[in-house]
Coordinates of C-alpha atoms in Angstrom, one line a residue:
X652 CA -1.3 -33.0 5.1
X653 CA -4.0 -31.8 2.9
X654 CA -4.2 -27.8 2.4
X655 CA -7.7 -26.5 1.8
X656 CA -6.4 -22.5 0.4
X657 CA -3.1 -22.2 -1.5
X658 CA -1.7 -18.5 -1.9
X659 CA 0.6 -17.7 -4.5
X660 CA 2.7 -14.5 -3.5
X661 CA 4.9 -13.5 -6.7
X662 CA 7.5 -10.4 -5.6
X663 CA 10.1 -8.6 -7.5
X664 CA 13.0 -11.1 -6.1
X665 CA 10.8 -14.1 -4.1
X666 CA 8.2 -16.3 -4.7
X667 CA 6.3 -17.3 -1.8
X668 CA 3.7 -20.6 -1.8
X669 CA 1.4 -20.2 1.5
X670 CA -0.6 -23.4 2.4
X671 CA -3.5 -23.2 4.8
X672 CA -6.2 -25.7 6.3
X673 CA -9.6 -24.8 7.3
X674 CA -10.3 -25.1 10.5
X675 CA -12.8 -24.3 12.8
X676 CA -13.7 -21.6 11.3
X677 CA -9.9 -20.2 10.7
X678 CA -7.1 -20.8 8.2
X679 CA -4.1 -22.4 10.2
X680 CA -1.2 -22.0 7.9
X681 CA 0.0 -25.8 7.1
X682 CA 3.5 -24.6 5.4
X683 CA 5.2 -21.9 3.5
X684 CA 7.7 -22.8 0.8
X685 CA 10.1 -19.7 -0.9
X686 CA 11.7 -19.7 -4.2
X687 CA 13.6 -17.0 -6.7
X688 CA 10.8 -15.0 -8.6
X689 CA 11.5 -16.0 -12.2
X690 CA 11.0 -13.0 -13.9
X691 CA 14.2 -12.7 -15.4
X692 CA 13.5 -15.8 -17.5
X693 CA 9.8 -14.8 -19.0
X694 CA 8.2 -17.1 -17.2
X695 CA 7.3 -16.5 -13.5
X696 CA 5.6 -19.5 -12.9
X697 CA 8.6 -21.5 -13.0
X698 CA 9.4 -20.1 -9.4
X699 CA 5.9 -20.8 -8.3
X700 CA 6.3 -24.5 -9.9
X701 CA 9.4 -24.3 -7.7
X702 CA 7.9 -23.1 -4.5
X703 CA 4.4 -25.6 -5.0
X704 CA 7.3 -28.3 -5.6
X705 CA 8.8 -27.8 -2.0
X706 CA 5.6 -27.7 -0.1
X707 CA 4.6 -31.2 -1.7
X708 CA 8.8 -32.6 -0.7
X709 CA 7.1 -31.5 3.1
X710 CA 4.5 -33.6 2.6
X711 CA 1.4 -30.6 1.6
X712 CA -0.6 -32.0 -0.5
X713 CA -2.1 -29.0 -2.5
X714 CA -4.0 -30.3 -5.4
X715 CA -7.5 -29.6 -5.0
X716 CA -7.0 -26.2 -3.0
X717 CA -8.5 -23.1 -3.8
X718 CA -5.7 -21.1 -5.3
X719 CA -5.3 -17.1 -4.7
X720 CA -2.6 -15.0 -6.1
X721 CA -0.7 -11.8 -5.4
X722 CA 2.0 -10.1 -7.0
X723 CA 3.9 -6.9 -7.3
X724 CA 6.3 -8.6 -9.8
X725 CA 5.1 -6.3 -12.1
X726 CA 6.0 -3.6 -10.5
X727 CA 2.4 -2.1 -9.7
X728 CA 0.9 0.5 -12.4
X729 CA 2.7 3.2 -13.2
X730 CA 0.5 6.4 -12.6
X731 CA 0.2 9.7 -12.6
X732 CA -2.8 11.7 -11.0
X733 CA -4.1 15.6 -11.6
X734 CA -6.6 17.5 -9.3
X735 CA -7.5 20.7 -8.7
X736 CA -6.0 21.8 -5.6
X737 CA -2.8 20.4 -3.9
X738 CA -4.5 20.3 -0.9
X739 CA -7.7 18.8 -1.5
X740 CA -8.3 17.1 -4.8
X741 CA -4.9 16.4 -6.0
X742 CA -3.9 14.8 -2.7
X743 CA -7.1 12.8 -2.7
X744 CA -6.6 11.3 -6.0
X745 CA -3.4 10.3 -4.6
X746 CA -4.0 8.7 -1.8
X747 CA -6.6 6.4 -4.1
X748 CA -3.7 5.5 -6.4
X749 CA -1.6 4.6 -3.0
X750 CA -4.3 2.5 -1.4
X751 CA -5.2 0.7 -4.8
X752 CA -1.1 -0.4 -5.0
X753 CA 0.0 2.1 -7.5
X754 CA 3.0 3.7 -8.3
X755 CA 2.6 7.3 -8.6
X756 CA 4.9 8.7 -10.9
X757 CA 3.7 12.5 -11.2
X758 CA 1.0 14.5 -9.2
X759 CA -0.8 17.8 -10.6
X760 CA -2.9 20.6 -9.4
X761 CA -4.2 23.4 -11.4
X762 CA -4.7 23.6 -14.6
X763 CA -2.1 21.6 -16.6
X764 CA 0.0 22.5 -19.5
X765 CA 1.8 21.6 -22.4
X766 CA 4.9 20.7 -20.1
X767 CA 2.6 18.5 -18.2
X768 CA 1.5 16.6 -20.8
X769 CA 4.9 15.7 -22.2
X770 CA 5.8 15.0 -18.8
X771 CA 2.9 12.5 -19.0
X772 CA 4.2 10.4 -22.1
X773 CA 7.9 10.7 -20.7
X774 CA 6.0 8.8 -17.3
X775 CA 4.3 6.2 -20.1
X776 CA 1.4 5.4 -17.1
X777 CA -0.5 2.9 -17.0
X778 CA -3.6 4.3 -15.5
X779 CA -4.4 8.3 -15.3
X780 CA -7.1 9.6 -12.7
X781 CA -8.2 12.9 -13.5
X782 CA -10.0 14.7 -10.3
X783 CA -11.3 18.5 -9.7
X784 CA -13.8 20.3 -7.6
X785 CA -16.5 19.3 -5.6
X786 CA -19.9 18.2 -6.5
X787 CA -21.2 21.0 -8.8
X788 CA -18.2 23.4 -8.1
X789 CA -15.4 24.5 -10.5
X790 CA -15.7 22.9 -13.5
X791 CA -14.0 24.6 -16.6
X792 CA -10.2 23.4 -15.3
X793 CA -11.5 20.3 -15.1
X794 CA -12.6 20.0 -18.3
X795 CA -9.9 22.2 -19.8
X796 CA -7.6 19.3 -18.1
X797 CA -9.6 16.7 -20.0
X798 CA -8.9 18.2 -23.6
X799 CA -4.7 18.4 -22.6
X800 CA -5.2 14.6 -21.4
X801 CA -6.7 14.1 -24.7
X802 CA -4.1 15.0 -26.2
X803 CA -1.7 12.0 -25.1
X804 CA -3.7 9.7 -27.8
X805 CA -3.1 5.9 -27.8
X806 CA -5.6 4.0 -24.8
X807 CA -4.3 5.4 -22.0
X808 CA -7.2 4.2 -19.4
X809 CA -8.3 7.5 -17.7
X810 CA -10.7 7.7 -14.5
X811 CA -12.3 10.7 -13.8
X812 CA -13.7 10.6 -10.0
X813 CA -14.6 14.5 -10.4
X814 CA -17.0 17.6 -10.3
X815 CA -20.0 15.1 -11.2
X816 CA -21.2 18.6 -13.4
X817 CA -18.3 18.0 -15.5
X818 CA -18.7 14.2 -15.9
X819 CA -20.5 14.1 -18.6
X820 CA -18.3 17.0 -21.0
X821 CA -15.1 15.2 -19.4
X822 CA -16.2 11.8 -20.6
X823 CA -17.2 12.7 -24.2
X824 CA -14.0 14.8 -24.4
X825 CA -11.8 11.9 -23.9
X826 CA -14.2 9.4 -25.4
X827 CA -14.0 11.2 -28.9
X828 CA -10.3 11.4 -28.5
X829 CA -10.1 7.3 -28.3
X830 CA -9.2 7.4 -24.5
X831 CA -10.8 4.4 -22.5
X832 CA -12.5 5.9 -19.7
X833 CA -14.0 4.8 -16.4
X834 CA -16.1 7.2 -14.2
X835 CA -15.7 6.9 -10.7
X836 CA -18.1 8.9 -7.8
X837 CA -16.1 12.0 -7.0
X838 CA -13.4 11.7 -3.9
X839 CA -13.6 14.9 -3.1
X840 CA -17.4 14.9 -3.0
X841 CA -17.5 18.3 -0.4
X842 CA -15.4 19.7 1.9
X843 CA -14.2 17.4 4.4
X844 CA -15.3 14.4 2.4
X845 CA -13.1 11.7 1.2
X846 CA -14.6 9.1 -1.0
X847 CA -11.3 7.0 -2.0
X848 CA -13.1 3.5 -2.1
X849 CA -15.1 3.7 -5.7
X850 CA -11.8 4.9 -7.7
X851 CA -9.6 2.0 -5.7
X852 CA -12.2 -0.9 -7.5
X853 CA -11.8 0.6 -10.7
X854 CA -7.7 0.5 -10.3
X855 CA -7.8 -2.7 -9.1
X856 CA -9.7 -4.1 -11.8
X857 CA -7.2 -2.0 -14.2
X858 CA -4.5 -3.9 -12.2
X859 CA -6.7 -7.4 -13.5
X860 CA -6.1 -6.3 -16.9
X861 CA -2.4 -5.4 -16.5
X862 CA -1.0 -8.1 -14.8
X863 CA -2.2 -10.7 -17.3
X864 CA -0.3 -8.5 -20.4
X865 CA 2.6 -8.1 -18.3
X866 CA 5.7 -10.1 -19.6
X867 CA 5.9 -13.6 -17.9
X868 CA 3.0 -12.8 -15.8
X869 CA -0.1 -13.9 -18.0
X870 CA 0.6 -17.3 -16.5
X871 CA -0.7 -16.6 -13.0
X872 CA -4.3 -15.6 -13.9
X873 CA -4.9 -19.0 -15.1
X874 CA -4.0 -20.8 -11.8
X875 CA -7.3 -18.9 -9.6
X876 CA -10.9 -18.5 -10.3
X877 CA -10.4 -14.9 -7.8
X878 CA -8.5 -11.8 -9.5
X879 CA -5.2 -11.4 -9.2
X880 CA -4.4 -8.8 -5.9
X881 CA -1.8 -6.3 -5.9
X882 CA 0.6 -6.9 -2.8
X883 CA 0.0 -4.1 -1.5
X884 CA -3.7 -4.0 -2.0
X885 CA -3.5 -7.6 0.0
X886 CA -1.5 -6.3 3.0
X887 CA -3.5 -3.2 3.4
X888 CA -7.1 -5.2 3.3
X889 CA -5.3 -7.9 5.9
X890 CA -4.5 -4.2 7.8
X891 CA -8.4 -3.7 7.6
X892 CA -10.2 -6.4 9.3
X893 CA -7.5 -7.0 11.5
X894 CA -8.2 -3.5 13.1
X895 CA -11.9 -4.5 12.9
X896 CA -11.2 -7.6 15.4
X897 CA -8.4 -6.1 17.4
X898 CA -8.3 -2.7 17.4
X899 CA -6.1 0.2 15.1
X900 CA -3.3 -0.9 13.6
X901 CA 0.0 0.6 12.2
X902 CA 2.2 -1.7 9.8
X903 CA 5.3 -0.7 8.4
X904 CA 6.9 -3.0 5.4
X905 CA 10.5 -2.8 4.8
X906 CA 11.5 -3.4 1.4
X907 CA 15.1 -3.7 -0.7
X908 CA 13.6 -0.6 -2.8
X909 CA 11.0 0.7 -0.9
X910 CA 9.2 0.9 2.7
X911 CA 5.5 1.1 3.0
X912 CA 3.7 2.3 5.4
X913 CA -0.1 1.2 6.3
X914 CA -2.3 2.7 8.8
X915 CA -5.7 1.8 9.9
X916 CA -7.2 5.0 12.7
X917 CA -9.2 7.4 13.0
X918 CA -6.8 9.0 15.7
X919 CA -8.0 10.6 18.9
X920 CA -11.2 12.5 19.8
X921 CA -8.7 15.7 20.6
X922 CA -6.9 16.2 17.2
X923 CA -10.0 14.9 15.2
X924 CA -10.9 18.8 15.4
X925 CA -7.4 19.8 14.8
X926 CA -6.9 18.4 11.2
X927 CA -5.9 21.4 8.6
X928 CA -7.1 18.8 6.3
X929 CA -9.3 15.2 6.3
X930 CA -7.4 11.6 5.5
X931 CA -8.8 8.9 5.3
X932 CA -9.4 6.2 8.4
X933 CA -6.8 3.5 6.0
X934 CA -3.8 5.1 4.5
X935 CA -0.6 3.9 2.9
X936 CA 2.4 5.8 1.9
X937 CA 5.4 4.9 0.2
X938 CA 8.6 6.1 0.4
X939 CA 10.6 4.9 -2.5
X940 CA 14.6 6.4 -1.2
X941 CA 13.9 4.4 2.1
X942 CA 14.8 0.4 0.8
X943 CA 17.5 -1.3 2.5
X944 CA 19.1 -2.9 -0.6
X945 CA 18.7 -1.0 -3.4
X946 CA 18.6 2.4 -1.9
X947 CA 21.1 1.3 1.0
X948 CA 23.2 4.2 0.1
X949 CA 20.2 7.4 0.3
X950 CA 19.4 5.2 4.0
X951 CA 22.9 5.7 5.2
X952 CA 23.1 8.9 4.2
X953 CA 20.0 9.6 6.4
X954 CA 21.7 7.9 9.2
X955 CA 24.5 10.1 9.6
X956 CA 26.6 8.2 6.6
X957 CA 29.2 5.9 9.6
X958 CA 28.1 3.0 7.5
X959 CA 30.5 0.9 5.8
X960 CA 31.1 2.0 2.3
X961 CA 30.2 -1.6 0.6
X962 CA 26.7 -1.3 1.2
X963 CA 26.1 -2.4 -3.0
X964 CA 27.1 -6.0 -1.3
X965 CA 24.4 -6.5 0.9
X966 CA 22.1 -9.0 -0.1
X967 CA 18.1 -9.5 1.0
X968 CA 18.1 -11.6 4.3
X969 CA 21.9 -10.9 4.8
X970 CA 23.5 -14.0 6.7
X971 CA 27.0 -12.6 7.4
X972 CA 26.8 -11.4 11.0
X973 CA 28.3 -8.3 9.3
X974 CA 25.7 -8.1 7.3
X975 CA 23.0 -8.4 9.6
X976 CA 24.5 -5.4 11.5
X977 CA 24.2 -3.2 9.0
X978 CA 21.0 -4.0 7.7
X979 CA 19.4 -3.6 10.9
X980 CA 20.8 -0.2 11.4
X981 CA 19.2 1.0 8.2
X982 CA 16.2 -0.7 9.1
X983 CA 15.9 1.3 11.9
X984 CA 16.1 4.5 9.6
X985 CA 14.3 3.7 7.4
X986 CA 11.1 2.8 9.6
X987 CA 12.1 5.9 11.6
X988 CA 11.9 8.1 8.9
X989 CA 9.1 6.5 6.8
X990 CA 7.0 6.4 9.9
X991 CA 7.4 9.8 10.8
X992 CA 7.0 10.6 7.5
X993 CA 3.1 8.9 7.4
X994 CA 2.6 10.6 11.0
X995 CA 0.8 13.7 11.0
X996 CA 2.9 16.7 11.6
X997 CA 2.2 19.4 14.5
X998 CA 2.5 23.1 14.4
X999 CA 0.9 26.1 16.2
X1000 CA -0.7 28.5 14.3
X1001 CA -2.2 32.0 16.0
X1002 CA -5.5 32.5 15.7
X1003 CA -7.9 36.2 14.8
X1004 CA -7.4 36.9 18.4
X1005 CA -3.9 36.2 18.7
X1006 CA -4.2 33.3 20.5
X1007 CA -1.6 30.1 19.9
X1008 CA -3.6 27.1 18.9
X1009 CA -2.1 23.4 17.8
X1010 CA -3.1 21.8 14.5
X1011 CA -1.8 18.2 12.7
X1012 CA -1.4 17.9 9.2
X1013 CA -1.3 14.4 8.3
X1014 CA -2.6 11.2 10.2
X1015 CA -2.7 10.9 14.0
X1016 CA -1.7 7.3 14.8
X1017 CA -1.6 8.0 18.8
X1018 CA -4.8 5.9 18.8
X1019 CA -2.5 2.9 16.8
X1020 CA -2.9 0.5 19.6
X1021 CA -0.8 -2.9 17.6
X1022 CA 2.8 -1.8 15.1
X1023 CA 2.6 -5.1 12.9
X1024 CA 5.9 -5.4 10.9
X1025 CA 6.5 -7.5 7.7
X1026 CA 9.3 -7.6 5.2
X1027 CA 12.4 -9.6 5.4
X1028 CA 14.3 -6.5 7.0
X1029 CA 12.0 -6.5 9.9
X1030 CA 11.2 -10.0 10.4
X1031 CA 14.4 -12.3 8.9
X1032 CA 16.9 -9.9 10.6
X1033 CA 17.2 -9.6 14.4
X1034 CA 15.6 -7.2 16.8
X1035 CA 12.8 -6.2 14.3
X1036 CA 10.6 -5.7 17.1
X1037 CA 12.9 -3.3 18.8
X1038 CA 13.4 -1.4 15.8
X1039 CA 8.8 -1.3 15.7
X1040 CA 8.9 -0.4 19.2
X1041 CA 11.5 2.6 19.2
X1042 CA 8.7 4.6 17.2
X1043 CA 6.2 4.7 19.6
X1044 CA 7.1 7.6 21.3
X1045 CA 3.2 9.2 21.5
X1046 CA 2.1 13.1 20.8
X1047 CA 5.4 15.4 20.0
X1048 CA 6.6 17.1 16.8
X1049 CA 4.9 13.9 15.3
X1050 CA 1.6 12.2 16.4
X1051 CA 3.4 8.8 17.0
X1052 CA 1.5 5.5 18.7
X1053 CA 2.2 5.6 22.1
X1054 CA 4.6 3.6 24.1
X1055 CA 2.3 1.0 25.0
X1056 CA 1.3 0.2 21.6
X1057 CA 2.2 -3.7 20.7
X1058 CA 5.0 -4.4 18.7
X1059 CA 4.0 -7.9 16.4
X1060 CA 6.4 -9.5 13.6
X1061 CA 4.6 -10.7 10.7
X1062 CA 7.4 -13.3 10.3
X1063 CA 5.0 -15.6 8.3
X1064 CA 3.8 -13.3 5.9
X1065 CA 0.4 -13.6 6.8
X1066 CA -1.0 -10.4 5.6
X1067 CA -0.2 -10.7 2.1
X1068 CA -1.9 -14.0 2.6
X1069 CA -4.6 -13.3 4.1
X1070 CA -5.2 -10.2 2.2
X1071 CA -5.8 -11.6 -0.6
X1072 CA -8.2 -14.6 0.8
X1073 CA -10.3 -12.3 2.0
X1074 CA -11.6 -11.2 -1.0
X1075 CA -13.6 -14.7 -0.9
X1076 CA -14.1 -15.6 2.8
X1077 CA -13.7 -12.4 5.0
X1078 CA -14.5 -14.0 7.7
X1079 CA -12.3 -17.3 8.1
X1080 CA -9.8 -14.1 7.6
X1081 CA -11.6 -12.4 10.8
X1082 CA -11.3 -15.1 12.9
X1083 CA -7.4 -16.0 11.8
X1084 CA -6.3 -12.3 12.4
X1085 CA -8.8 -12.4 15.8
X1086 CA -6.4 -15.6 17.4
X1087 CA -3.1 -14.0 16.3
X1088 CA -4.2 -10.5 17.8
X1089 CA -5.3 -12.7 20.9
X1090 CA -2.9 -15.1 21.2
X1091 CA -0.3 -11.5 21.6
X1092 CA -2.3 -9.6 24.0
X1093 CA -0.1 -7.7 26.5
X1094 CA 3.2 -9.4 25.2

């Protein structure tokens, strides 16, 4: 079998090789092949050698296929983001750094300081965004932030998506001190106004740059004509379009380190008015104590701690029944908790007159009409369905999807996948999310 798109997914402990044909107008995936990532050794494309290998021993025949890659073997760039008000700016830049598949190591608001800046080097980022004020609003802090990030030295890239009054002062500040810096439109153009998408380009092409410096990795640029995607970039894009084509979607990825949470909605018509705060229609969070391998331990703590005690002995896909027992149970607190965690929060607040009125902080996903899982947790271990379905429990403390939301494994990784094709054929990647939404209607 000939495959007309290869994917090349590089992790932090697995290599995946996705092969897919073209056909009528989809991708149907021909065959997926898993190997150890190769990090350890400098040279990750040994695994993928590995993985390419095993497809071909099934009979996929590869050469010749269009070649995209992913990876978050890297580890994502480090960064660390300062606005002007928690609230507004600073979570805004944020949530940029999030949805771009960064790690954010240290978040600002106000004006920094000396302690801020060594906090900075300790971080060593890889990317800085520097926010502030809206369109023609404050602008000395913002500038006054500037000449402390100037400070740092070396080529730090900085992006300023700020005040656009203080764009030009911010940019010669840094520019004199030797910074590299992109200007991005502001996110926090006016009240009320996200504008997350111009900063996320400029990240990802930072990621471009990154990933082909990174040790072992420089190898993996040279197998596609496309950029290199990270992960989570890929699996929140698949997150896109297939709430385009099927409706709004939650997904929740369950990591050994980490579990992410995506969410494509723009919630209800009845809390739209209720929000203490806008977010943006796609979101992801990530909740680094919340891994089922590394951070096993912090999980069963949250669960109440009647775990067993050797929880440094479980492995990723766990095969001892054993094993599989316990993983599954911090599965479920970890989506649990991560989840609830993404959901937007309700409290009453009383009004001028006294009266007792509901707000939500956060994202409403009661409009969430598919939970799409992925991760070996959820979809290698038993009842990771279950475990998607016991959070849809609608409008409480929480604004949760409701119980009739559709549970769906991603058991073939086809997120990541797809993800990342569509940055050259959005549309194949339509139709391929439009039959696997269809072909689960009402199950």
């Amino acid at each position: 079998m000939r495959a007309d798109v290869l994917v090349l997914e590089v992790g932090s402990t697995i290599t995946k090789a996705t092969a897919f044909r073209a056909e009528g107008g989809a991708l149907v995936r021909a065959g997926q092949a898993l190997a150890a990532t190769s990090l350890a050794t400098g040279d990750v494309c040994a695994g993928v050698d590995e993985a390419v290998a095993d497809l071909g021993r099934r009979g996929i025949r590869t050469a010749g296929a269009e070649v995209f890659v992913t990876s978050s073997a890297a580890g994502g760039l480090r960064m660390t983001v300062h606005g002007l008000t928690t609230g507004m700016t600073a979570r805004a830049a944020r949530e940029a750094a999030l949805n771009a598949g960064g790690i954010v190591e240290f978040v600002t608001a106000g004006p920094l300081g000396g302690d801020d800046v060594d906090r900075i080097r300790r971080a060593a980022p890889n990317l800085v965004i520097l926010a502030g004020g809206v369109d023609h609003g404050e602008r000395d802090i913002v500038v006054a932030n500037a000449r402390h990030l100037a400070g740092l030295g070396g080529r730090i890239p900085i992006i300023f998506a700020g005040n656009i009054a203080a764009r030009a002062e911010v940019h010669r500040v840094l520019s004199v001190a030797g910074a590299a810096v992109s200007v991005a439109d502001n996110i926090f153009p006016d009240v009320d106004v996200l504008a997350l998408e111009p900063v996320r380009r400029i990240v990802q092409e930072e990621f471009n740059r990154h990933i082909v410096t990174a040790p072992g990795l420089s190898g993996l640029a040279a197998r596609t004509s496309h950029p290199v995607v990270p992960t989570p970039s890929a699996v929140l894009r698949a997150a896109e379009i297939f709430a385009d084509v099927a409706g709004d979607c939650l997904v929740v990825d369950v990591g050994g380190a980490t579990t992410d949470v995506h969410s494509v909605t723009e919630g209800t018509v009845y809390w739209a008015g209720r929000g203490a705060e806008p977010y943006p229609r796609t979101r992801r969070t990530v909740d680094g104590d919340l891994g089922v391998f590394v951070n096993a331990p912090a999980v069963a703590t949250l669960a109440g701690g009647d775990l067993p005690d050797r929880l440094g002995e479980l492995a990723p896909f766990a095969t001892a029944d054993g094993q599989r027992d316990t993983v599954a149970r911090l599965r479920s607190v970890a989506v649990d908790t991560a989840v609830r965690r993404h959901a937007a929060v309700v409290t009453d607040v009383i009004g001028p007159g006294g009266g007792r009125r509901s707000v939500r902080g956060g994202t409403d996903l009661t409009a969430v009409r598919w939970v799409l899982g992925t991760g070996g947790a959820l979809t290698r271990v038993p009842g990771g369905a279950a475990t998607l379905r016991g959070i849809c429990r609608g409008a409480g403390a929480n604004l949760l999807p409701e119980p009739d939301a559709t549970a769906l494994l991603d058991a073939e990784y086809r997120l990541s996948a797809l993800g990342v094709v569509a940055q050259a054929d959005a549309e194949a990647v339509r139709e391929t999310l439009r039959r696997w939404a269809v072909g689960h209607c009402g199950r």
